[in-house]
């Protein structure tokens, strides 16, 4: 019976040792899993904050695990490139606004110059029409003067001859 008791005791010790080992391995695995997922959770939370704040200058902190550190380094590289793209986009936007403002000013200046030139052309055209009307009036008056002087000459010649003849007759 002592053999059975020793055997039961040895089996009990073996089962207890196996259960203790299983419990210890389970706790160790749970601890390792928790440590690994804690880093992943922190990375995820940090990425969520970066996205929500749209602050792409923030970076992930590398963890003690090589694989997770590689992921952090890669994500930080992507964030660097994204930050450069955003900066370039902002610079382009500023340049676009500056060029648009300059173009609008140029358009306003040219429009103003065109309006001024148009006003000068209208004034010049009005002066030309007025000058043309004065010229027509002057030519008409000159024509009338020639006609009047021609009529006067035609009338004065016979009248002059009549007066001369009358004065000769009167003298005779």
CSV table of C-alpha atoms in Angstrom, one decimal:
chain,number,residue,atom,x,y,z
A,1,UNK,CA,0.0,0.0,0.0
A,2,UNK,CA,2.9,2.3,0.5
A,3,UNK,CA,3.8,1.7,-3.1
A,4,UNK,CA,0.4,2.9,-4.1
A,5,UNK,CA,0.6,5.8,-1.8
A,6,UNK,CA,4.0,6.7,-3.1
A,7,UNK,CA,2.7,6.3,-6.7
A,8,UNK,CA,-0.3,8.5,-5.9
A,9,UNK,CA,1.8,11.0,-4.2
A,10,UNK,CA,4.2,11.1,-7.2
A,11,UNK,CA,1.3,11.3,-9.6
A,12,UNK,CA,-0.2,14.1,-7.5
A,13,UNK,CA,3.1,15.9,-7.5
A,14,UNK,CA,3.5,15.3,-11.2
A,15,UNK,CA,0.0,16.6,-11.9
A,16,UNK,CA,0.5,19.5,-9.6
A,17,UNK,CA,3.8,20.3,-11.2
A,18,UNK,CA,2.2,20.0,-14.7
A,19,UNK,CA,-0.7,22.2,-13.6
A,20,UNK,CA,1.7,24.7,-12.0
A,21,UNK,CA,3.8,24.7,-15.2
A,22,UNK,CA,0.7,25.2,-17.3
A,23,UNK,CA,-0.5,28.0,-15.0
A,24,UNK,CA,3.0,29.6,-15.1
A,25,UNK,CA,3.2,29.3,-18.9
A,26,UNK,CA,-0.3,30.7,-19.2
A,27,UNK,CA,0.5,33.7,-16.9
A,28,UNK,CA,3.8,34.2,-18.8
A,29,UNK,CA,2.1,34.1,-22.2
A,30,UNK,CA,-0.6,36.5,-20.9
A,31,UNK,CA,2.0,38.8,-19.6
A,32,UNK,CA,4.0,38.7,-22.9
A,33,UNK,CA,0.8,39.1,-24.9
A,34,UNK,CA,-0.3,42.1,-22.8
A,35,UNK,CA,3.2,43.7,-23.2
A,36,UNK,CA,3.1,43.3,-26.9
A,37,UNK,CA,-0.5,44.5,-27.4
A,38,UNK,CA,0.2,47.4,-25.0
A,39,UNK,CA,2.7,48.7,-27.5
A,40,UNK,CA,0.4,48.1,-30.4
A,41,UNK,CA,-2.4,49.8,-28.5
A,42,UNK,CA,-0.2,52.8,-27.7
A,43,UNK,CA,0.8,53.0,-31.4
A,44,UNK,CA,-2.8,52.9,-32.5
A,45,UNK,CA,-3.8,55.5,-30.0
A,46,UNK,CA,-1.0,57.8,-31.1
A,47,UNK,CA,-1.9,57.4,-34.7
A,48,UNK,CA,-5.5,58.2,-33.9
A,49,UNK,CA,-4.4,61.4,-32.1
A,50,UNK,CA,-2.2,62.3,-35.1
A,51,UNK,CA,-5.1,61.9,-37.4
A,52,UNK,CA,-7.6,63.7,-35.3
A,53,UNK,CA,-5.3,66.6,-34.6
A,54,UNK,CA,-3.9,66.6,-38.1
A,55,UNK,CA,-0.6,67.3,-36.5
A,56,UNK,CA,1.7,65.3,-38.7
A,57,UNK,CA,4.8,66.5,-36.9
A,58,UNK,CA,4.0,64.0,-34.1
A,59,UNK,CA,5.9,60.7,-34.2
A,60,UNK,CA,5.6,57.2,-32.9
A,61,UNK,CA,7.9,56.1,-30.1
A,62,UNK,CA,9.9,53.0,-31.0
A,63,UNK,CA,9.2,50.1,-28.7
A,64,UNK,CA,11.5,47.6,-27.2
A,65,UNK,CA,10.4,45.0,-29.8
A,66,UNK,CA,12.3,44.9,-33.1
A,67,UNK,CA,9.2,44.3,-35.2
A,68,UNK,CA,7.2,47.0,-33.6
A,69,UNK,CA,10.1,49.4,-33.8
A,70,UNK,CA,10.4,48.7,-37.5
A,71,UNK,CA,6.7,49.5,-37.9
A,72,UNK,CA,7.2,52.7,-35.8
A,73,UNK,CA,10.1,53.7,-38.0
A,74,UNK,CA,8.2,53.0,-41.2
A,75,UNK,CA,5.1,54.9,-40.0
A,76,UNK,CA,7.4,57.8,-38.9
A,77,UNK,CA,8.9,57.8,-42.4
A,78,UNK,CA,5.4,58.0,-43.9
A,79,UNK,CA,4.5,60.8,-41.6
A,80,UNK,CA,7.7,62.7,-42.6
A,81,UNK,CA,6.8,62.3,-46.3
A,82,UNK,CA,3.2,63.4,-45.5
A,83,UNK,CA,4.4,66.4,-43.6
A,84,UNK,CA,6.6,67.4,-46.6
A,85,UNK,CA,3.7,66.9,-49.0
A,86,UNK,CA,1.4,69.1,-46.8
A,87,UNK,CA,4.2,71.7,-46.5
A,88,UNK,CA,4.7,71.7,-50.3
A,89,UNK,CA,0.9,71.9,-50.8
A,90,UNK,CA,0.7,74.9,-48.4
A,91,UNK,CA,3.6,76.6,-50.3
A,92,UNK,CA,1.8,76.0,-53.6
A,93,UNK,CA,-1.4,77.4,-52.1
A,94,UNK,CA,0.4,80.5,-51.0
A,95,UNK,CA,2.0,80.9,-54.3
A,96,UNK,CA,-1.3,80.4,-56.1
A,97,UNK,CA,-3.0,83.1,-53.9
A,98,UNK,CA,-0.1,85.5,-54.5
A,99,UNK,CA,-0.2,84.9,-58.3
A,100,UNK,CA,-4.0,85.2,-58.3
A,101,UNK,CA,-3.8,88.5,-56.4
A,102,UNK,CA,-1.2,89.8,-58.8
A,103,UNK,CA,-3.3,88.7,-61.8
A,104,UNK,CA,-6.4,90.4,-60.4
A,105,UNK,CA,-4.4,93.6,-59.8
A,106,UNK,CA,-3.0,93.3,-63.4
A,107,UNK,CA,-6.5,92.8,-64.7
A,108,UNK,CA,-7.8,95.8,-62.8
A,109,UNK,CA,-4.9,98.0,-64.1
A,110,UNK,CA,-5.5,96.9,-67.6
A,111,UNK,CA,-9.2,97.4,-67.3
A,112,UNK,CA,-8.7,100.8,-66.0
A,113,UNK,CA,-6.2,101.6,-68.8
A,114,UNK,CA,-8.7,100.3,-71.4
A,115,UNK,CA,-11.5,102.4,-69.9
A,116,UNK,CA,-9.2,105.5,-70.0
A,117,UNK,CA,-8.2,104.7,-73.6
A,118,UNK,CA,-11.8,104.1,-74.5
A,119,UNK,CA,-12.8,107.4,-72.9
A,120,UNK,CA,-10.0,109.2,-74.8
A,121,UNK,CA,-11.1,107.6,-78.1
A,122,UNK,CA,-14.7,108.6,-77.5
A,123,UNK,CA,-13.6,112.2,-76.8
A,124,UNK,CA,-11.3,112.2,-79.8
A,125,UNK,CA,-14.2,110.9,-82.0
A,126,UNK,CA,-16.5,113.6,-80.6
A,127,UNK,CA,-13.9,116.2,-81.4
A,128,UNK,CA,-13.4,114.7,-84.9
A,129,UNK,CA,-17.2,114.9,-85.5
A,130,UNK,CA,-17.3,118.5,-84.2
A,131,UNK,CA,-14.4,119.4,-86.4
A,132,UNK,CA,-15.9,117.7,-89.4
A,133,UNK,CA,-19.2,119.6,-88.8
A,134,UNK,CA,-17.3,122.9,-88.5
A,135,UNK,CA,-15.4,122.1,-91.7
A,136,UNK,CA,-18.6,121.3,-93.5
A,137,UNK,CA,-20.1,124.6,-92.2
A,138,UNK,CA,-17.0,126.5,-93.3
A,139,UNK,CA,-17.1,125.0,-96.7
A,140,UNK,CA,-20.8,125.7,-97.1
A,141,UNK,CA,-20.2,129.3,-96.0
A,142,UNK,CA,-17.2,129.6,-98.5
A,143,UNK,CA,-19.4,128.2,-101.2
A,144,UNK,CA,-22.2,130.6,-100.4
A,145,UNK,CA,-19.6,133.5,-100.3
A,146,UNK,CA,-18.4,132.5,-103.8
A,147,UNK,CA,-22.0,132.3,-105.0
A,148,UNK,CA,-22.9,135.6,-103.5
A,149,UNK,CA,-19.7,137.3,-104.9
A,150,UNK,CA,-20.4,135.7,-108.3
A,151,UNK,CA,-24.0,137.0,-108.2
A,152,UNK,CA,-22.8,140.3,-107.0
A,153,UNK,CA,-20.3,140.5,-109.8
A,154,UNK,CA,-22.9,139.5,-112.3
A,155,UNK,CA,-25.3,142.1,-110.9
A,156,UNK,CA,-22.6,144.8,-110.4
A,157,UNK,CA,-21.2,144.6,-113.9
A,158,UNK,CA,-24.5,145.5,-115.7
A,159,UNK,CA,-25.3,148.0,-112.9
A,160,UNK,CA,-21.8,149.6,-113.2
A,161,UNK,CA,-22.2,149.8,-117.0
A,162,UNK,CA,-25.6,151.3,-116.5
A,163,UNK,CA,-24.3,153.9,-114.0
A,164,UNK,CA,-21.4,154.7,-116.3
A,165,UNK,CA,-23.7,155.0,-119.3
A,166,UNK,CA,-26.1,157.1,-117.3
A,167,UNK,CA,-23.3,159.4,-116.0
A,168,UNK,CA,-22.0,159.7,-119.6
A,169,UNK,CA,-25.4,160.6,-120.9
A,170,UNK,CA,-25.8,163.0,-118.1
A,171,UNK,CA,-22.5,164.7,-118.9
A,172,UNK,CA,-23.3,164.7,-122.6
